[in-house]
CSV table of C-alpha atoms in Angstrom, one decimal:
chain,number,residue,atom,x,y,z
A,1,MET,CA,156.0,145.2,83.9
A,2,CYS,CA,156.1,145.9,79.6
A,3,ARG,CA,157.4,147.2,76.7
A,4,TRP,CA,155.9,149.5,74.2
A,5,LEU,CA,156.5,150.6,70.7
A,6,ALA,CA,154.4,153.5,68.9
A,7,TYR,CA,155.3,154.7,65.4
A,8,SER,CA,154.1,157.7,63.5
A,9,GLY,CA,155.0,159.0,60.1
A,10,THR,CA,156.0,157.4,56.9
A,11,PRO,CA,154.1,154.0,55.8
A,12,VAL,CA,155.7,150.6,57.0
A,13,LEU,CA,155.9,147.2,57.2
A,14,LEU,CA,154.8,146.6,60.5
A,15,ASP,CA,157.7,143.7,61.1
A,16,SER,CA,160.2,146.0,60.1
A,17,LEU,CA,160.0,147.3,63.7
A,18,LEU,CA,158.9,144.3,65.4
A,19,TYR,CA,161.1,142.2,64.1
A,20,ARG,CA,164.0,143.3,61.8
A,21,PRO,CA,166.4,145.2,63.9
A,22,ALA,CA,168.3,143.9,66.6
A,23,HIS,CA,166.8,144.6,69.7
A,24,SER,CA,163.8,144.7,68.4
A,25,LEU,CA,160.2,145.0,70.9
A,26,ILE,CA,160.2,140.9,69.4
A,27,ASP,CA,163.4,140.6,71.5
A,28,GLN,CA,162.8,142.8,74.4
A,29,SER,CA,159.7,140.2,75.0
A,30,LEU,CA,162.7,137.8,76.1
A,31,HIS,CA,165.6,139.6,76.1
A,32,SER,CA,164.1,142.7,77.8
A,33,LYS,CA,167.6,145.1,79.1
A,34,MET,CA,166.1,148.3,80.9
A,35,GLY,CA,162.3,146.5,82.5
A,36,VAL,CA,161.4,145.0,85.6
A,37,GLU,CA,161.8,141.6,84.2
A,38,THR,CA,164.1,140.0,81.8
A,39,THR,CA,160.9,138.5,80.0
A,40,ASN,CA,157.2,139.7,78.9
A,41,GLY,CA,155.1,137.0,77.9
A,42,ASP,CA,151.5,137.4,79.4
A,43,GLY,CA,150.8,138.4,76.0
A,44,PHE,CA,151.1,141.2,73.3
A,45,GLY,CA,148.6,142.9,71.2
A,46,ILE,CA,149.5,145.3,68.2
A,47,GLY,CA,146.7,148.8,67.0
A,48,TRP,CA,147.0,150.0,63.7
A,49,TYR,CA,145.4,152.7,61.8
A,50,THR,CA,144.3,152.5,58.6
A,51,PRO,CA,143.1,155.4,56.1
A,52,GLY,CA,140.0,156.0,55.5
A,53,ILE,CA,138.6,153.8,58.0
A,54,ASP,CA,137.6,155.3,61.5
A,55,THR,CA,138.3,153.2,64.2
A,56,PRO,CA,141.9,151.4,64.6
A,57,ALA,CA,142.1,147.2,63.9
A,58,VAL,CA,143.3,145.8,67.9
A,59,VAL,CA,145.0,142.4,67.9
A,60,ARG,CA,145.9,140.6,70.8
A,61,ASP,CA,147.0,137.2,72.7
A,62,THR,CA,147.4,136.2,75.6
A,63,GLY,CA,150.3,134.1,74.5
A,64,PRO,CA,154.3,135.5,74.3
A,65,ALA,CA,154.4,137.0,71.3
A,66,TRP,CA,157.9,135.6,70.3
A,67,ASN,CA,156.6,132.6,69.0
A,68,ASN,CA,153.3,133.7,67.5
A,69,ARG,CA,152.7,133.1,64.3
A,70,ASN,CA,150.0,134.8,63.8
A,71,LEU,CA,151.6,137.6,65.0
A,72,ARG,CA,154.5,137.1,62.6
A,73,GLU,CA,152.5,136.7,59.5
A,74,ILE,CA,149.7,139.5,60.0
A,75,SER,CA,153.4,142.3,60.7
A,76,ALA,CA,154.6,141.4,57.3
A,77,HIS,CA,152.2,142.6,55.6
A,78,VAL,CA,149.9,145.0,57.2
A,79,ARG,CA,151.8,148.6,56.5
A,80,SER,CA,150.9,151.9,58.6
A,81,HIS,CA,151.3,155.4,59.1
A,82,LEU,CA,150.5,155.1,62.9
A,83,PHE,CA,150.4,151.9,64.9
A,84,PHE,CA,150.8,150.9,69.0
A,85,ALA,CA,152.4,147.9,69.3
A,86,HIS,CA,152.7,146.5,73.8
A,87,ILE,CA,154.1,143.3,75.2
A,88,ARG,CA,153.1,142.6,78.3
A,89,ALA,CA,154.7,141.1,82.2
A,90,SER,CA,151.3,141.1,84.5
A,91,THR,CA,151.8,143.4,87.7
A,92,GLY,CA,148.8,141.0,89.0
A,93,SER,CA,145.9,141.4,87.0
A,94,ALA,CA,145.0,137.6,85.0
A,95,ILE,CA,146.3,136.5,82.0
A,96,GLN,CA,143.9,136.9,79.7
A,97,GLN,CA,142.7,139.5,76.0
A,98,THR,CA,140.7,141.9,77.4
A,99,ASN,CA,143.7,142.1,79.5
A,100,CYS,CA,146.0,142.8,77.1
A,101,HIS,CA,147.7,146.7,75.7
A,102,PRO,CA,146.2,148.2,73.3
A,103,PHE,CA,142.9,149.5,75.1
A,104,ARG,CA,140.6,151.4,72.5
A,105,HIS,CA,137.5,153.3,72.6
A,106,GLY,CA,136.1,154.6,69.3
A,107,ARG,CA,139.4,155.9,67.3
A,108,TRP,CA,141.4,155.9,70.5
A,109,LEU,CA,144.3,153.4,71.3
A,110,TRP,CA,146.1,153.6,75.1
A,111,MET,CA,149.0,151.6,76.2
A,112,HIS,CA,151.0,151.4,79.3
A,113,ASN,CA,153.5,150.5,81.4
A,114,GLY,CA,153.4,150.8,85.0
A,115,ALA,CA,151.3,150.0,87.3
A,116,ILE,CA,148.6,152.0,90.5
A,117,THR,CA,150.1,150.4,93.9
A,118,ASP,CA,147.8,148.4,96.0
A,119,PHE,CA,145.1,148.9,92.8
A,120,HIS,CA,143.4,146.0,94.4
A,121,ARG,CA,142.0,148.6,97.6
A,122,LEU,CA,141.8,152.2,95.4
A,123,ARG,CA,140.3,149.5,92.3
A,124,ARG,CA,136.2,150.3,93.3
A,125,ASP,CA,137.0,154.1,94.5
A,126,LEU,CA,139.1,154.4,90.9
A,127,CYS,CA,135.4,153.4,88.8
A,128,LEU,CA,133.5,154.8,91.2
A,129,LEU,CA,134.4,158.0,89.1
A,130,ILE,CA,134.2,156.5,85.5
A,131,ASP,CA,131.4,158.4,83.6
A,132,PRO,CA,128.0,155.7,84.3
A,133,SER,CA,128.2,155.7,79.9
A,134,LEU,CA,131.4,154.5,79.9
A,135,PHE,CA,131.9,152.1,82.4
A,136,ALA,CA,130.2,149.1,80.3
A,137,ASP,CA,132.7,149.1,77.6
A,138,ILE,CA,135.3,148.1,80.6
A,139,GLU,CA,136.1,144.5,79.3
A,140,GLY,CA,139.8,143.7,81.9
A,141,SER,CA,140.5,143.9,85.1
A,142,THR,CA,143.5,145.7,84.9
A,143,ASP,CA,144.5,149.2,86.3
A,144,SER,CA,146.0,150.3,83.0
A,145,GLU,CA,142.3,149.8,81.6
A,146,VAL,CA,140.8,152.1,84.6
A,147,MET,CA,143.3,154.9,83.9
A,148,PHE,CA,142.7,154.8,79.8
A,149,PHE,CA,139.0,155.3,80.8
A,150,LEU,CA,139.5,157.7,83.6
A,151,ALA,CA,141.5,159.2,81.0
A,152,LEU,CA,138.3,159.4,79.0
A,153,THR,CA,135.7,160.7,81.6
A,154,PHE,CA,138.3,163.8,82.1
A,155,GLY,CA,138.3,165.2,78.6
A,156,LEU,CA,140.8,163.4,76.6
A,157,ASP,CA,138.7,163.8,73.8
A,158,GLN,CA,138.4,167.7,74.3
A,159,ASP,CA,142.6,168.3,76.1
A,160,PRO,CA,144.6,165.4,76.7
A,161,PRO,CA,147.4,166.1,78.5
A,162,ALA,CA,145.3,167.5,81.0
A,163,ALA,CA,142.7,164.7,80.9
A,164,VAL,CA,146.1,162.8,81.9
A,165,ALA,CA,146.9,164.6,84.4
A,166,ARG,CA,143.6,164.7,86.3
A,167,MET,CA,143.7,161.1,85.8
A,168,ALA,CA,147.1,160.7,87.6
A,169,GLY,CA,146.1,163.5,90.7
A,170,HIS,CA,143.1,161.0,91.3
A,171,VAL,CA,144.6,157.8,91.9
A,172,GLU,CA,147.6,160.0,93.5
A,173,SER,CA,145.1,161.2,96.0
A,174,LEU,CA,143.4,158.8,96.6
A,175,GLY,CA,146.1,156.5,97.2
A,176,HIS,CA,147.7,158.7,99.8
A,177,ARG,CA,144.0,158.6,101.6
A,178,HIS,CA,144.9,155.2,101.9
A,179,GLY,CA,148.1,155.4,102.8
A,180,VAL,CA,150.3,154.7,100.1
A,181,ASP,CA,153.4,156.4,99.8
A,182,PHE,CA,153.9,155.7,95.4
A,183,PRO,CA,150.8,155.0,94.6
A,184,LEU,CA,151.6,155.5,89.9
A,185,GLN,CA,154.3,154.5,88.3
A,186,MET,CA,153.7,155.0,84.7
A,187,THR,CA,154.7,154.8,81.1
A,188,VAL,CA,152.0,156.2,78.9
A,189,ALA,CA,151.2,156.6,75.0
A,190,VAL,CA,148.1,157.8,74.1
A,191,THR,CA,146.7,158.1,70.1
A,192,ASP,CA,143.4,159.4,68.4
A,193,GLY,CA,145.0,157.8,64.8
A,194,GLU,CA,146.4,162.0,64.6
A,195,ASN,CA,148.5,162.6,67.0
A,196,LEU,CA,150.3,160.6,69.2
A,197,TRP,CA,150.8,161.9,73.3
A,198,ALA,CA,154.0,159.8,75.6
A,199,PHE,CA,153.8,159.7,79.3
A,200,ARG,CA,156.4,159.9,81.8
A,201,TYR,CA,155.6,160.3,85.4
A,202,SER,CA,156.1,158.1,88.5
A,203,SER,CA,154.8,158.9,92.5
A,204,GLU,CA,158.5,158.8,93.7
A,205,ARG,CA,160.1,160.5,91.0
A,206,ARG,CA,162.0,157.7,89.6
A,207,SER,CA,159.8,156.9,86.3
A,208,ARG,CA,160.0,153.4,83.6
A,209,SER,CA,162.7,153.6,80.7
A,210,LEU,CA,161.1,155.4,78.1
A,211,TYR,CA,162.7,157.3,74.8
A,212,TYR,CA,161.6,158.9,71.4
A,213,SER,CA,164.4,158.4,68.1
A,214,ALA,CA,166.4,161.6,67.1
A,215,GLU,CA,164.6,163.7,63.3
A,216,VAL,CA,165.3,162.1,59.9
A,217,GLU,CA,167.0,164.8,59.0
A,218,THR,CA,169.6,164.7,62.2
A,219,LEU,CA,170.1,160.9,61.9
A,220,ARG,CA,170.6,161.6,58.0
A,221,ALA,CA,172.9,163.8,58.7
A,222,LEU,CA,174.7,161.6,61.2
A,223,HIS,CA,174.4,157.9,59.2
A,224,PRO,CA,174.2,159.6,55.8
A,225,ASP,CA,174.7,155.4,54.5
A,226,LEU,CA,171.6,154.6,55.8
A,227,GLU,CA,170.1,154.1,52.7
A,228,PHE,CA,166.4,152.7,54.6
A,229,LEU,CA,166.6,156.6,56.2
A,230,GLU,CA,165.9,158.3,52.0
A,231,GLY,CA,162.6,156.5,52.3
A,232,LEU,CA,161.8,158.2,56.0
A,233,SER,CA,159.3,162.2,56.3
A,234,ASP,CA,160.7,164.5,57.9
A,235,GLU,CA,158.4,163.8,60.3
A,236,THR,CA,158.6,160.3,61.2
A,237,ARG,CA,159.0,159.7,64.9
A,238,LEU,CA,159.1,156.7,67.6
A,239,VAL,CA,158.6,156.1,71.3
A,240,VAL,CA,159.8,153.0,72.9
A,241,SER,CA,160.5,151.6,76.6
A,242,GLU,CA,163.6,150.4,75.4
A,243,PRO,CA,166.0,151.6,72.0
A,244,LEU,CA,165.7,149.4,69.1
A,245,SER,CA,169.5,149.5,68.3
A,246,GLY,CA,173.1,151.0,69.6
A,247,LEU,CA,172.5,153.3,66.7
A,248,PRO,CA,174.7,155.9,68.0
A,249,GLY,CA,172.4,159.7,67.7
A,250,ALA,CA,169.1,157.5,67.5
A,251,TRP,CA,167.5,158.0,70.5
A,252,ASN,CA,167.1,160.4,73.8
A,253,LYS,CA,165.6,159.5,76.7
A,254,VAL,CA,162.1,161.5,77.9
A,255,PRO,CA,163.1,163.3,80.8
A,256,GLU,CA,160.9,162.6,84.3
A,257,SER,CA,157.7,163.9,84.4
A,258,SER,CA,157.6,165.0,81.3
A,259,TYR,CA,155.0,164.3,78.3
A,260,GLY,CA,155.6,164.9,74.4
A,261,LEU,CA,153.8,165.4,71.3
A,262,VAL,CA,154.1,164.1,68.0
A,263,ARG,CA,151.6,165.1,65.2
A,264,GLY,CA,151.9,166.5,61.8
A,265,GLY,CA,154.1,169.8,62.5
A,266,PRO,CA,156.3,170.8,65.5
A,267,ASP,CA,157.0,168.3,68.5
A,268,PHE,CA,157.3,169.5,71.9
A,269,MET,CA,157.9,168.0,74.9
A,270,GLN,CA,156.6,169.9,78.2
A,271,PRO,CA,156.1,169.4,82.2
A,272,PHE,CA,154.0,166.9,83.3
A,273,VAL,CA,152.5,168.1,86.6
A,274,PRO,CA,149.4,165.6,88.1
A,275,LEU,CA,146.5,167.8,89.1
A,276,PRO,CA,145.6,167.2,92.8
A,277,ASN,CA,142.2,165.5,93.7
A,278,GLY,CA,141.9,165.6,89.8
A,279,GLY,CA,140.9,169.6,89.4
A,280,PRO,CA,138.1,171.4,88.6
A,281,SER,CA,137.0,170.1,85.4
A,282,ALA,CA,137.5,166.6,86.2
A,283,ASP,CA,134.4,167.4,89.6
A,284,ARG,CA,132.2,168.6,86.3
A,285,ALA,CA,132.9,166.2,84.6
A,286,LEU,CA,131.8,164.1,87.0
A,287,ARG,CA,128.2,165.9,87.1
């Protein structure tokens, strides 16, 4: 399907994570070890935040990430405290720029690995749930973007975990009505430029891989010889589809059916449970 990376912490050049690690995201575009496909060459995208600017920048292309000169040029000169990067393996939707992740709406960024099973059968009903004031902003044809706009409809601005739970609940309820046993497979990252949420969930409880980095303080204790750790704040975190290196103690698996929040101050991990039928708040959002 896809591979992605989300970073929050001390400002760094994008290429320090996209290109330099042994199993960087660029390496994963050709040699994924944990994805459904080894190769993820159906487009890529990066999105990043700059202090003093309300909305994030987004650059997307339909070609493979491994040989894109513009991506290499940008990543060697852009420094950010919070950025997303995504390499795509299409699950059936067209290979076009508007279908590449991350997706942006206002200050929000969203990216996804997984699929809505039989999306072609569920698409119309799911789209009818999207707030009419948001619908015109949908640019592509993917299930991932529809999931994003459903979450926006269900209150992403007010309560991101609840909004994603309502989205997942509607997808599952509708899928089951159409005879789909396991409607949803997702690892999702979403951010408002300050906080970063990551979700790992699937209807069959066999979700795609997702990892988060250990605390920098822990890594310094385990690997005192690594000088680059000295320049990172204790609140620096990475969330990735696959570990970027084999550094012992560096990576923790996100538990099945859970979500986490990365922010200034204490982070946390909680169980993720879709709200059946989207929950009562979802119904109010559509009125």
